[in-house]
Amino acid sequence: MRTMAQVRQALSSLSGFPEWLPAGHIVEQHFVDILRRTFELHGFSGIQTRAVEPLSELTRKGETSKEVYLLNRLQEDPGDSDAETDPRKRLGLHFDLTVPFARYVVDNAGLLTFPFKRYQIQKVWRGERPQEGRFREFIQADIDIVGDGALPLHHDVEVPLIMHEALSALPVPAVTIHVSNRKVAQGFYQSIGIDSGRLIEVLRVVDKLDKIGPEKVAAELTQSVGVSAQQAAQALRLATITGTDGQDVSGQVLRALAGAEPAELLEEGLAELTALLEAAGRRRPGAVVADLKIARGLDYYTGTVYESFMAGHEDLGSVCSGGRYDSLATNGKRTFPGVGISIGLSRLLARVIGEGLVEVSRPVPTAVLVAVSDEAHRSASDAIADALRARGISADVAPSAAKFGKQIKAADKRSIPFVWFPGADGAPDSVKDIRSGEQVEADTSTWRPPSADIAPQVTVSLSGVDAAAGSGTGSQAGTEADTEADSAS
C-alpha cells in the first residue's frame, strides 16, 4: 500500500490552462476549504460574479486591454453588427475579481449592508504569455471590504492580517505581507519636483524594480518618463526603504527628501502607513513589513498597497496582492471605497505541487471498498456501502466479484485503506486495514475508521519541512477540523 500519493499536474495540450490529477485536485480543494473557513470566521460572505463583463467595464481602469479575452458567438446575429465596435456591447472574460466586484456593488447597492465584507474564490482568464506561475486560466481568492461614502482605515489593517492568518493555515512556507502606500510614493515624488503628469508612469516603472533591477529602472525613468537623474536617484532611494517600525520608516522617508519640503499628501500617507504598521505589529507580529518599492501597476489603487512573498520562493514573485481603492466603485451619486487583497491560488498551487512541498495520504476520497462475494449477493454489498455513507464514511463497492485477493489489490492500487468483507451464512462482517493487515469484526452501525482516514490528509512533505517550518501543524489541524465538521453533518 502506498503511503503517499503522487501530486502533480495532468498533461494538457493547451499551454496556460492547468489541470490537476485527482491528488492535485484534493490539494486544491483543501486550500479552498481552509481559505473559505478562515474568511467566514472573520465575517466575510461568499459571492460569485458572472464570468463576463462589458469590455467598457473591463478596460475603464488600468492598462488591461491586451489581457482581455473577448467572447464572441461562432455565428453572430446580423442585427448585432455594432457589437464588434461598441465596447458596451462587446463581452470579455473577467481578468480579475475586483473589477466585476465593483460592478456588483454598484448594481446591488440598495440590497447590501455596508460595510460589505465579501470573499470570492473563482476562475479568471488573462491573455498573457504562459510561464511558470502565470496562467491564462486560473483561480483567484479575494477578500474585500467596501464602505458607502467612507471606509475607516482600520480595515487596511484587518484585510492583510486575515489573509496572513489564512495563508499561515496552509501547508506552505511562511508568507510575509509587504505594504506600502501610494500616497507616500506620490507625495514623495511631488515633494522632489516630479510633476503630476508623470506620477503614474514613475509608479509603474519603479514597480518593475525587482524584475529589471535599479540600473534599468533609473534609465527608464530618465529616458522614457523624463525625470532628472537626481529625481530618479531619489525615487530609487525611496524604494530601498523597508521596516516594521512605523516611526523609523517615516524618518527614513523624510531623510530621503534631502531637505525638500514634504508635500501634504506625503505626510498623509506616512501617517496611514505608520498606523498600519503599529496596529499590525500589535496584533500579528512579523506578518507585515513596510516595503516602499511596492507601487502596484493598476490605476485604481489610491492608498495602502500589498504584495506578499513566500519564504524560500521569492523568485515566484508576489503570491498575494491588493490595496485600497477609493473610487473604483461609483454610480455617479454614491462612491463605495474599498480595500482588498487577492491570492493567485493557481499560481501558489503550481509551486507547491511542482516543488513537492505537500503530500496527500491518498488520491481518492474513498475510505472503504466493500468486497463482493459473488454477483448474486452484490445487493448486500450495496446495502453495506449505503449504511456507511449514511454515517459520513466514503465507501465504494468492488466493480467485480473477483477473488478477494484481487479485490484487495484493486483497493491498494487506488490507495483505499480499508476493505469490508460481508459475512457469509450469518457470520459477522469484517473489515481489513490493508496497510497493516489487521482484520476485525465490524458492524456498519458502529464501525468507524480512524479520523486520519476519514478523508485524504494534506500535509507538508518531508522534503518541504525545512522550507515550510511551522506551517504544517496548522494545516493538519485544519484537515482534522474539516473531518470533524463533516462527521457532525
Short mmCIF file of C-alpha atoms in Angstrom, two decimals:
data_model
loop_
_atom_site.label_atom_id
_atom_site.label_comp_id
_atom_site.label_asym_id
_atom_site.label_seq_id
_atom_site.Cartn_x
_atom_site.Cartn_y
_atom_site.Cartn_z
CA MET A 1 0.00 0.00 0.00
CA ARG A 2 1.42 3.37 -0.97
CA THR A 3 1.61 5.82 1.92
CA MET A 4 2.00 8.95 -0.22
CA ALA A 5 0.10 9.66 -3.41
CA GLN A 6 1.88 11.48 -6.20
CA VAL A 7 0.68 15.04 -6.65
CA ARG A 8 1.37 16.58 -10.00
CA GLN A 9 -0.17 18.43 -12.89
CA ALA A 10 -2.08 16.47 -15.50
CA LEU A 11 -0.91 16.65 -19.09
CA SER A 12 -2.68 19.31 -21.13
CA SER A 13 -2.26 20.21 -24.78
CA LEU A 14 -3.23 23.85 -24.11
CA SER A 15 -0.49 25.92 -22.52
CA GLY A 16 -1.63 28.15 -19.69
CA PHE A 17 -4.74 26.14 -18.79
CA PRO A 18 -3.74 23.97 -15.81
CA GLU A 19 -5.38 20.67 -14.99
CA TRP A 20 -4.60 18.53 -11.96
CA LEU A 21 -4.57 14.81 -11.41
CA PRO A 22 -7.00 13.69 -8.67
CA ALA A 23 -4.45 14.10 -5.87
CA GLY A 24 -3.65 17.61 -7.07
CA HIS A 25 -7.35 18.46 -7.07
CA ILE A 26 -7.55 17.26 -3.47
CA VAL A 27 -4.79 19.74 -2.59
CA GLU A 28 -6.65 22.50 -4.43
CA GLN A 29 -9.90 21.76 -2.59
CA HIS A 30 -8.05 21.56 0.72
CA PHE A 31 -6.63 25.03 0.14
CA VAL A 32 -10.03 26.39 -0.88
CA ASP A 33 -11.70 24.91 2.22
CA ILE A 34 -9.13 26.46 4.57
CA LEU A 35 -9.40 29.86 2.91
CA ARG A 36 -13.19 29.77 2.91
CA ARG A 37 -13.35 28.76 6.57
CA THR A 38 -10.91 31.48 7.63
CA PHE A 39 -12.72 34.19 5.68
CA GLU A 40 -16.09 33.16 7.09
CA LEU A 41 -14.68 33.15 10.64
CA HIS A 42 -13.97 36.85 10.10
CA GLY A 43 -17.47 37.65 8.90
CA PHE A 44 -16.99 37.62 5.12
CA SER A 45 -19.86 36.49 2.90
CA GLY A 46 -19.12 34.41 -0.19
CA ILE A 47 -20.32 35.51 -3.62
CA GLN A 48 -19.80 34.55 -7.26
CA THR A 49 -19.97 37.01 -10.14
CA ARG A 50 -20.64 36.29 -13.79
CA ALA A 51 -17.67 35.26 -15.92
CA VAL A 52 -18.19 38.04 -18.49
CA GLU A 53 -18.36 41.83 -18.32
CA PRO A 54 -18.80 44.50 -20.98
CA LEU A 55 -15.45 45.45 -22.48
CA SER A 56 -16.05 49.05 -21.38
CA GLU A 57 -16.21 47.84 -17.77
CA LEU A 58 -13.07 45.72 -18.03
CA THR A 59 -10.92 48.46 -19.55
CA ARG A 60 -12.03 51.53 -17.63
CA LYS A 61 -9.22 51.32 -15.08
CA GLY A 62 -5.59 50.41 -15.78
CA GLU A 63 -3.79 49.09 -18.85
CA THR A 64 -5.59 45.78 -19.26
CA SER A 65 -6.99 45.76 -22.79
CA LYS A 66 -4.25 43.45 -24.12
CA GLU A 67 -5.08 40.84 -21.47
CA VAL A 68 -8.83 40.56 -22.06
CA TYR A 69 -10.26 37.52 -23.82
CA LEU A 70 -13.27 38.56 -25.89
CA LEU A 71 -16.39 36.43 -26.04
CA ASN A 72 -17.94 36.01 -29.50
CA ARG A 73 -20.52 33.67 -30.98
CA LEU A 74 -19.44 31.47 -33.86
CA GLN A 75 -22.32 32.87 -35.89
CA GLU A 76 -23.18 36.43 -34.94
CA ASP A 77 -26.72 37.75 -35.24
CA PRO A 78 -26.80 40.13 -38.25
CA GLY A 79 -28.67 42.62 -36.08
CA ASP A 80 -25.73 42.87 -33.66
CA SER A 81 -23.20 44.28 -36.12
CA ASP A 82 -22.37 47.19 -33.81
CA ALA A 83 -21.31 44.70 -31.12
CA GLU A 84 -17.95 44.44 -32.85
CA THR A 85 -17.20 48.13 -32.30
CA ASP A 86 -19.27 49.21 -29.28
CA PRO A 87 -17.30 48.38 -26.08
CA ARG A 88 -20.54 48.48 -24.10
CA LYS A 89 -21.89 45.55 -26.10
CA ARG A 90 -18.67 43.57 -26.56
CA LEU A 91 -18.23 40.99 -23.84
CA GLY A 92 -14.95 39.84 -22.32
CA LEU A 93 -13.98 37.24 -19.71
CA HIS A 94 -13.03 38.91 -16.45
CA PHE A 95 -9.26 39.08 -15.85
CA ASP A 96 -9.54 39.63 -12.09
CA LEU A 97 -12.29 39.65 -9.46
CA THR A 98 -12.01 43.27 -8.29
CA VAL A 99 -13.44 44.98 -11.37
CA PRO A 100 -16.54 42.72 -11.55
CA PHE A 101 -16.95 43.06 -7.79
CA ALA A 102 -17.05 46.85 -8.12
CA ARG A 103 -19.82 46.49 -10.71
CA TYR A 104 -21.61 44.02 -8.43
CA VAL A 105 -21.55 46.52 -5.54
CA VAL A 106 -22.99 49.32 -7.69
CA ASP A 107 -25.71 47.05 -9.13
CA ASN A 108 -26.78 45.79 -5.70
CA ALA A 109 -26.06 48.82 -3.51
CA GLY A 110 -29.70 49.05 -2.41
CA LEU A 111 -29.68 45.43 -1.23
CA LEU A 112 -26.31 45.28 0.54
CA THR A 113 -25.44 46.31 4.08
CA PHE A 114 -22.28 48.40 4.42
CA PRO A 115 -19.51 47.95 5.23
CA PHE A 116 -19.90 44.90 3.00
CA LYS A 117 -17.33 42.14 3.56
CA ARG A 118 -17.11 39.59 0.77
CA TYR A 119 -14.86 36.73 -0.24
CA GLN A 120 -14.78 35.26 -3.71
CA ILE A 121 -12.94 32.15 -4.95
CA GLN A 122 -13.43 31.88 -8.67
CA LYS A 123 -11.73 31.34 -12.03
CA VAL A 124 -10.45 34.27 -14.08
CA TRP A 125 -8.92 34.49 -17.55
CA ARG A 126 -5.96 36.59 -18.63
CA GLY A 127 -4.44 36.62 -22.11
CA GLU A 128 -0.76 36.76 -21.25
CA ARG A 129 2.20 34.64 -22.21
CA PRO A 130 2.15 31.42 -20.12
CA GLN A 131 5.20 30.77 -17.97
CA GLU A 132 5.95 29.40 -14.51
CA GLY A 133 3.37 30.73 -12.11
CA ARG A 134 1.44 32.57 -14.85
CA PHE A 135 -1.60 31.02 -16.46
CA ARG A 136 -4.31 32.03 -18.89
CA GLU A 137 -6.98 30.39 -16.77
CA PHE A 138 -6.56 30.35 -13.01
CA ILE A 139 -8.32 30.59 -9.67
CA GLN A 140 -8.15 33.71 -7.54
CA ALA A 141 -9.21 34.01 -3.92
CA ASP A 142 -10.18 37.57 -2.94
CA ILE A 143 -11.42 39.35 0.16
CA ASP A 144 -12.66 42.93 0.08
CA ILE A 145 -14.34 45.33 2.48
CA VAL A 146 -16.39 48.10 0.87
CA GLY A 147 -17.99 51.10 2.53
CA ASP A 148 -20.65 53.57 1.44
CA GLY A 149 -19.09 57.02 1.04
CA ALA A 150 -16.29 56.31 3.53
CA LEU A 151 -14.31 53.39 4.88
CA PRO A 152 -12.28 53.64 8.11
CA LEU A 153 -8.55 53.00 7.80
CA HIS A 154 -8.59 50.20 10.37
CA HIS A 155 -9.86 47.97 7.56
CA ASP A 156 -6.50 48.50 5.82
CA VAL A 157 -5.02 46.59 8.78
CA GLU A 158 -7.77 43.99 9.02
CA VAL A 159 -7.52 42.75 5.43
CA PRO A 160 -3.80 41.77 5.32
CA LEU A 161 -3.92 40.21 8.78
CA ILE A 162 -6.86 38.00 7.84
CA MET A 163 -5.11 36.92 4.67
CA HIS A 164 -1.92 36.21 6.61
CA GLU A 165 -3.91 34.06 9.03
CA ALA A 166 -5.40 32.13 6.11
CA LEU A 167 -2.04 31.63 4.42
CA SER A 168 -0.47 30.51 7.71
CA ALA A 169 -3.05 27.72 7.95
CA LEU A 170 -1.99 26.30 4.58
CA PRO A 171 0.82 23.73 4.21
CA VAL A 172 3.13 26.27 2.55
CA PRO A 173 6.31 28.07 3.57
CA ALA A 174 5.85 31.18 5.67
CA VAL A 175 4.41 34.20 3.86
CA THR A 176 5.19 37.82 4.76
CA ILE A 177 2.95 40.64 3.57
CA HIS A 178 4.81 43.71 2.28
CA VAL A 179 2.93 47.01 2.43
CA SER A 180 3.36 50.49 1.08
CA ASN A 181 1.10 53.45 0.40
CA ARG A 182 0.52 55.12 -2.95
CA LYS A 183 0.17 58.45 -1.14
CA VAL A 184 3.69 58.06 0.24
CA ALA A 185 5.16 57.43 -3.19
CA GLN A 186 3.14 60.09 -4.99
CA GLY A 187 3.65 62.61 -2.19
CA PHE A 188 7.37 61.92 -2.20
CA TYR A 189 7.60 62.45 -5.96
CA GLN A 190 5.64 65.70 -5.65
CA SER A 191 7.99 66.84 -2.89
CA ILE A 192 11.07 66.38 -5.10
CA GLY A 193 9.50 68.20 -8.04
CA ILE A 194 8.13 65.47 -10.30
CA ASP A 195 5.03 66.96 -11.94
CA SER A 196 1.61 65.29 -11.63
CA GLY A 197 1.58 64.23 -15.29
CA ARG A 198 4.49 61.85 -14.69
CA LEU A 199 3.45 60.41 -11.31
CA ILE A 200 1.60 57.32 -12.55
CA GLU A 201 4.36 56.50 -15.03
CA VAL A 202 7.01 56.81 -12.33
CA LEU A 203 5.00 54.47 -10.11
CA ARG A 204 4.74 51.89 -12.86
CA VAL A 205 8.43 51.98 -13.67
CA VAL A 206 9.51 51.73 -10.02
CA ASP A 207 7.13 48.76 -9.62
CA LYS A 208 9.44 46.87 -12.03
CA LEU A 209 12.43 47.18 -9.69
CA ASP A 210 12.58 43.50 -8.70
CA LYS A 211 12.15 42.38 -12.32
CA ILE A 212 14.66 44.59 -14.16
CA GLY A 213 16.94 46.00 -11.43
CA PRO A 214 17.83 49.55 -10.32
CA GLU A 215 20.02 50.48 -13.30
CA LYS A 216 17.32 49.75 -15.86
CA VAL A 217 14.68 51.43 -13.71
CA ALA A 218 16.82 54.57 -13.47
CA ALA A 219 17.43 54.54 -17.21
CA GLU A 220 13.73 54.15 -17.97
CA LEU A 221 12.83 56.93 -15.56
CA THR A 222 15.20 59.39 -17.18
CA GLN A 223 14.90 58.32 -20.81
CA SER A 224 11.24 57.30 -21.11
CA VAL A 225 9.49 59.19 -18.33
CA GLY A 226 11.70 62.28 -18.49
CA VAL A 227 12.66 62.88 -14.86
CA SER A 228 16.11 64.14 -13.93
CA ALA A 229 18.94 61.87 -12.87
CA GLN A 230 18.74 63.28 -9.32
CA GLN A 231 14.99 62.65 -9.14
CA ALA A 232 15.50 59.11 -10.41
CA ALA A 233 18.16 58.53 -7.75
CA GLN A 234 15.82 59.81 -5.02
CA ALA A 235 12.97 57.63 -6.30
CA LEU A 236 15.27 54.60 -6.08
CA ARG A 237 16.38 55.65 -2.59
CA LEU A 238 12.72 55.68 -1.51
CA ALA A 239 12.25 52.22 -2.98
CA THR A 240 15.00 50.73 -0.79
CA ILE A 241 13.26 51.65 2.48
CA THR A 242 11.86 48.74 4.48
CA GLY A 243 10.99 48.07 8.12
CA THR A 244 8.36 47.12 10.66
CA ASP A 245 8.62 50.20 12.89
CA GLY A 246 6.35 52.92 11.55
CA GLN A 247 8.23 55.83 13.09
CA ASP A 248 11.56 54.55 11.79
CA VAL A 249 10.17 54.10 8.27
CA SER A 250 8.74 57.62 8.33
CA GLY A 251 12.08 59.01 9.43
CA GLN A 252 13.89 57.25 6.59
CA VAL A 253 11.43 58.66 4.04
CA LEU A 254 11.80 62.22 5.29
CA ARG A 255 15.60 61.94 5.25
CA ALA A 256 15.44 60.69 1.65
CA LEU A 257 13.90 64.04 0.68
CA ALA A 258 17.36 65.56 1.21
CA GLY A 259 15.95 68.81 2.57
CA ALA A 260 12.92 69.12 0.28
CA GLU A 261 9.68 70.20 1.97
CA PRO A 262 7.33 67.20 2.41
CA ALA A 263 4.08 67.57 0.50
CA GLU A 264 0.80 67.29 2.37
CA LEU A 265 -0.01 64.06 0.50
CA LEU A 266 3.28 62.53 1.70
CA GLU A 267 2.54 63.39 5.33
CA GLU A 268 -0.95 61.90 5.00
CA GLY A 269 0.43 58.69 3.51
CA LEU A 270 3.13 58.35 6.17
CA ALA A 271 0.54 58.76 8.92
CA GLU A 272 -1.59 55.99 7.38
CA LEU A 273 1.38 53.67 6.86
CA THR A 274 2.69 54.25 10.40
CA ALA A 275 -0.73 53.50 11.91
CA LEU A 276 -0.99 50.29 9.87
CA LEU A 277 2.45 49.05 10.89
CA GLU A 278 1.85 49.80 14.57
CA ALA A 279 -1.55 48.06 14.62
CA ALA A 280 -0.26 45.04 12.67
CA GLY A 281 2.75 44.76 14.96
CA ARG A 282 0.47 44.57 17.99
CA ARG A 283 -2.00 42.07 16.56
CA ARG A 284 0.20 39.76 14.48
CA PRO A 285 3.92 40.43 14.96
CA GLY A 286 6.06 39.64 11.93
CA ALA A 287 3.15 39.37 9.50
CA VAL A 288 3.55 42.77 7.84
CA VAL A 289 6.63 44.74 6.77
CA ALA A 290 6.87 48.10 5.01
CA ASP A 291 8.45 47.86 1.55
CA LEU A 292 8.34 51.19 -0.27
CA LYS A 293 9.28 49.86 -3.68
CA ILE A 294 5.77 48.42 -3.98
CA ALA A 295 3.53 50.56 -6.13
CA ARG A 296 1.07 48.16 -7.87
CA GLY A 297 0.52 48.85 -11.54
CA LEU A 298 -3.25 49.27 -11.74
CA ASP A 299 -4.58 52.81 -11.62
CA TYR A 300 -7.42 52.19 -9.18
CA TYR A 301 -5.25 51.87 -6.06
CA THR A 302 -5.27 55.11 -4.06
CA GLY A 303 -3.63 54.36 -0.70
CA THR A 304 -2.36 51.21 1.01
CA VAL A 305 -0.98 48.55 -1.33
CA TYR A 306 0.07 44.97 -0.56
CA GLU A 307 2.31 42.30 -2.05
CA SER A 308 3.29 39.02 -0.39
CA PHE A 309 6.24 36.69 -0.69
CA MET A 310 6.78 33.07 0.32
CA ALA A 311 9.98 32.27 2.21
CA GLY A 312 12.48 30.47 0.02
CA HIS A 313 10.37 31.06 -3.09
CA GLU A 314 10.80 34.77 -3.67
CA ASP A 315 11.59 34.02 -7.32
CA LEU A 316 7.90 33.22 -7.78
CA GLY A 317 7.06 36.85 -7.15
CA SER A 318 4.07 38.03 -5.18
CA VAL A 319 1.58 35.30 -4.28
CA CYS A 320 -0.94 37.70 -2.76
CA SER A 321 -1.54 41.35 -3.72
CA GLY A 322 -4.06 44.15 -3.36
CA GLY A 323 -4.73 47.52 -1.82
CA ARG A 324 -7.18 50.34 -1.17
CA TYR A 325 -9.30 51.87 -3.89
CA ASP A 326 -11.35 54.94 -3.00
CA SER A 327 -13.12 55.47 -6.31
CA LEU A 328 -13.23 52.19 -8.21
CA ALA A 329 -16.92 51.61 -7.47
CA THR A 330 -19.28 54.53 -8.06
CA ASN A 331 -22.68 55.14 -9.62
CA GLY A 332 -22.13 58.87 -10.04
CA LYS A 333 -24.08 59.81 -6.92
CA ARG A 334 -22.58 57.43 -4.38
CA THR A 335 -18.99 56.25 -4.10
CA PHE A 336 -18.04 52.95 -2.49
CA PRO A 337 -14.42 52.96 -1.29
CA GLY A 338 -12.88 49.60 -0.55
CA VAL A 339 -9.78 47.68 0.39
CA GLY A 340 -8.98 44.15 -0.68
CA ILE A 341 -6.32 41.54 -1.22
CA SER A 342 -6.14 38.58 -3.59
CA ILE A 343 -4.30 35.26 -3.75
CA GLY A 344 -3.34 33.89 -7.14
CA LEU A 345 -4.37 30.44 -5.93
CA SER A 346 -3.37 28.53 -9.07
CA ARG A 347 0.00 30.28 -9.04
CA LEU A 348 0.56 29.20 -5.44
CA LEU A 349 -0.63 25.65 -6.09
CA ALA A 350 1.63 25.27 -9.12
CA ARG A 351 4.69 25.99 -6.99
CA VAL A 352 3.57 23.92 -4.01
CA ILE A 353 2.70 20.93 -6.16
CA GLY A 354 5.54 21.34 -8.63
CA GLU A 355 8.17 21.54 -5.88
CA GLY A 356 6.69 18.61 -3.95
CA LEU A 357 6.00 20.72 -0.85
CA VAL A 358 2.89 18.72 0.07
CA GLU A 359 1.91 15.11 0.46
CA VAL A 360 -1.55 13.62 0.06
CA SER A 361 -2.39 10.47 2.00
CA ARG A 362 -4.45 9.12 -0.90
CA PRO A 363 -5.72 10.44 -4.25
CA VAL A 364 -9.35 9.36 -3.74
CA PRO A 365 -11.94 10.29 -1.11
CA THR A 366 -12.90 6.63 -0.65
CA ALA A 367 -12.09 5.19 2.78
CA VAL A 368 -13.65 1.74 2.35
CA LEU A 369 -14.02 -0.67 -0.56
CA VAL A 370 -16.84 -3.13 0.08
CA ALA A 371 -15.96 -6.52 -1.36
CA VAL A 372 -18.46 -8.54 -3.40
CA SER A 373 -18.55 -12.28 -2.65
CA ASP A 374 -20.42 -13.05 -5.87
CA GLU A 375 -22.74 -11.17 -8.23
CA ALA A 376 -25.82 -12.81 -6.71
CA HIS A 377 -25.02 -11.05 -3.42
CA ARG A 378 -23.98 -7.63 -4.84
CA SER A 379 -27.11 -6.09 -3.32
CA ALA A 380 -25.79 -7.00 0.14
CA SER A 381 -22.53 -5.15 -0.58
CA ASP A 382 -24.52 -2.18 -1.91
CA ALA A 383 -26.51 -2.08 1.33
CA ILE A 384 -23.30 -2.08 3.40
CA ALA A 385 -21.88 0.80 1.37
CA ASP A 386 -25.12 2.78 1.72
CA ALA A 387 -25.09 2.26 5.51
CA LEU A 388 -21.52 3.53 5.77
CA ARG A 389 -22.25 6.55 3.55
CA ALA A 390 -25.25 7.43 5.73
CA ARG A 391 -22.79 7.85 8.60
CA GLY A 392 -20.45 10.07 6.59
CA ILE A 393 -17.95 7.36 5.62
CA SER A 394 -16.97 7.40 1.93
CA ALA A 395 -17.45 3.92 0.51
CA ASP A 396 -17.31 2.24 -2.88
CA VAL A 397 -18.31 -1.25 -3.99
CA ALA A 398 -15.91 -3.52 -5.82
CA PRO A 399 -16.57 -3.42 -9.59
CA SER A 400 -16.43 -7.20 -9.96
CA ALA A 401 -16.77 -10.32 -7.83
CA ALA A 402 -13.17 -11.41 -8.37
CA LYS A 403 -11.22 -13.37 -5.81
CA PHE A 404 -10.84 -11.43 -2.58
CA GLY A 405 -7.10 -11.17 -3.14
CA LYS A 406 -7.68 -9.36 -6.41
CA GLN A 407 -10.26 -7.07 -4.78
CA ILE A 408 -7.71 -6.18 -2.11
CA LYS A 409 -5.13 -5.43 -4.80
CA ALA A 410 -7.68 -3.21 -6.56
CA ALA A 411 -8.20 -1.24 -3.33
CA ASP A 412 -4.45 -0.94 -2.84
CA LYS A 413 -3.98 0.34 -6.39
CA ARG A 414 -6.47 3.13 -5.65
CA SER A 415 -4.92 3.76 -2.19
CA ILE A 416 -8.17 2.87 -0.41
CA PRO A 417 -7.11 1.94 3.14
CA PHE A 418 -9.92 -0.46 4.18
CA VAL A 419 -11.69 -3.42 2.57
CA TRP A 420 -15.04 -4.57 4.01
CA PHE A 421 -15.97 -8.26 3.75
CA PRO A 422 -19.68 -9.17 4.07
CA GLY A 423 -20.29 -12.09 6.43
CA ALA A 424 -21.39 -15.34 4.83
CA ASP A 425 -24.22 -17.57 6.12
CA GLY A 426 -24.97 -15.40 9.15
CA ALA A 427 -21.35 -14.78 10.11
CA PRO A 428 -20.45 -11.22 11.15
CA ASP A 429 -18.93 -8.77 8.69
CA SER A 430 -15.26 -7.89 8.97
CA VAL A 431 -13.06 -5.02 7.82
CA LYS A 432 -9.37 -5.15 6.97
CA ASP A 433 -6.78 -2.39 7.13
CA ILE A 434 -4.77 -3.46 4.10
CA ARG A 435 -1.77 -1.37 5.19
CA SER A 436 -1.22 -3.24 8.46
CA GLY A 437 -3.05 -6.44 7.59
CA GLU A 438 -5.21 -6.18 10.73
CA GLN A 439 -8.74 -7.56 10.23
CA VAL A 440 -11.53 -7.22 12.81
CA GLU A 441 -15.25 -7.91 13.06
CA ALA A 442 -17.32 -4.85 12.21
CA ASP A 443 -20.87 -3.55 12.19
CA THR A 444 -21.99 -0.78 9.83
CA SER A 445 -23.86 0.99 12.65
CA THR A 446 -20.81 1.39 14.90
CA TRP A 447 -17.53 0.90 13.00
CA ARG A 448 -15.60 3.99 12.10
CA PRO A 449 -12.12 4.40 10.60
CA PRO A 450 -9.54 6.49 12.47
CA SER A 451 -10.07 10.24 11.99
CA ALA A 452 -6.95 10.48 9.82
CA ASP A 453 -8.51 8.01 7.36
CA ILE A 454 -11.97 9.57 7.06
CA ALA A 455 -10.77 11.89 4.30
CA PRO A 456 -7.48 12.40 2.42
CA GLN A 457 -4.91 14.26 4.51
CA VAL A 458 -2.80 17.06 3.03
CA THR A 459 0.44 17.69 4.92
CA VAL A 460 3.85 19.24 4.43
CA SER A 461 6.10 16.72 2.69
CA LEU A 462 9.27 15.56 4.40
CA SER A 463 11.30 17.28 1.68
CA GLY A 464 9.46 20.53 2.34
CA VAL A 465 9.71 20.55 6.15
CA ASP A 466 12.65 22.95 6.28
CA ALA A 467 11.07 25.34 3.78
CA ALA A 468 7.69 25.22 5.48
CA ALA A 469 8.72 25.04 9.13
CA GLY A 470 5.86 25.88 11.41
CA SER A 471 3.10 25.75 8.82
CA GLY A 472 2.36 22.02 8.62
CA THR A 473 0.80 21.67 12.06
CA GLY A 474 -1.81 24.30 11.38
CA SER A 475 -2.75 22.72 8.07
CA GLN A 476 -3.07 19.23 9.50
CA ALA A 477 -5.22 20.51 12.36
CA GLY A 478 -7.39 22.24 9.79
CA THR A 479 -7.86 18.98 7.92
CA GLU A 480 -8.93 17.22 11.09
CA ALA A 481 -11.33 20.06 11.85
CA ASP A 482 -12.88 19.57 8.42
CA THR A 483 -13.22 15.87 9.18
CA GLU A 484 -15.00 16.57 12.46
CA ALA A 485 -17.31 19.06 10.78
CA ASP A 486 -18.11 16.56 8.01
CA SER A 487 -18.80 13.86 10.57
CA ALA A 488 -21.10 16.12 12.57
CA SER A 489 -23.12 16.99 9.49
#
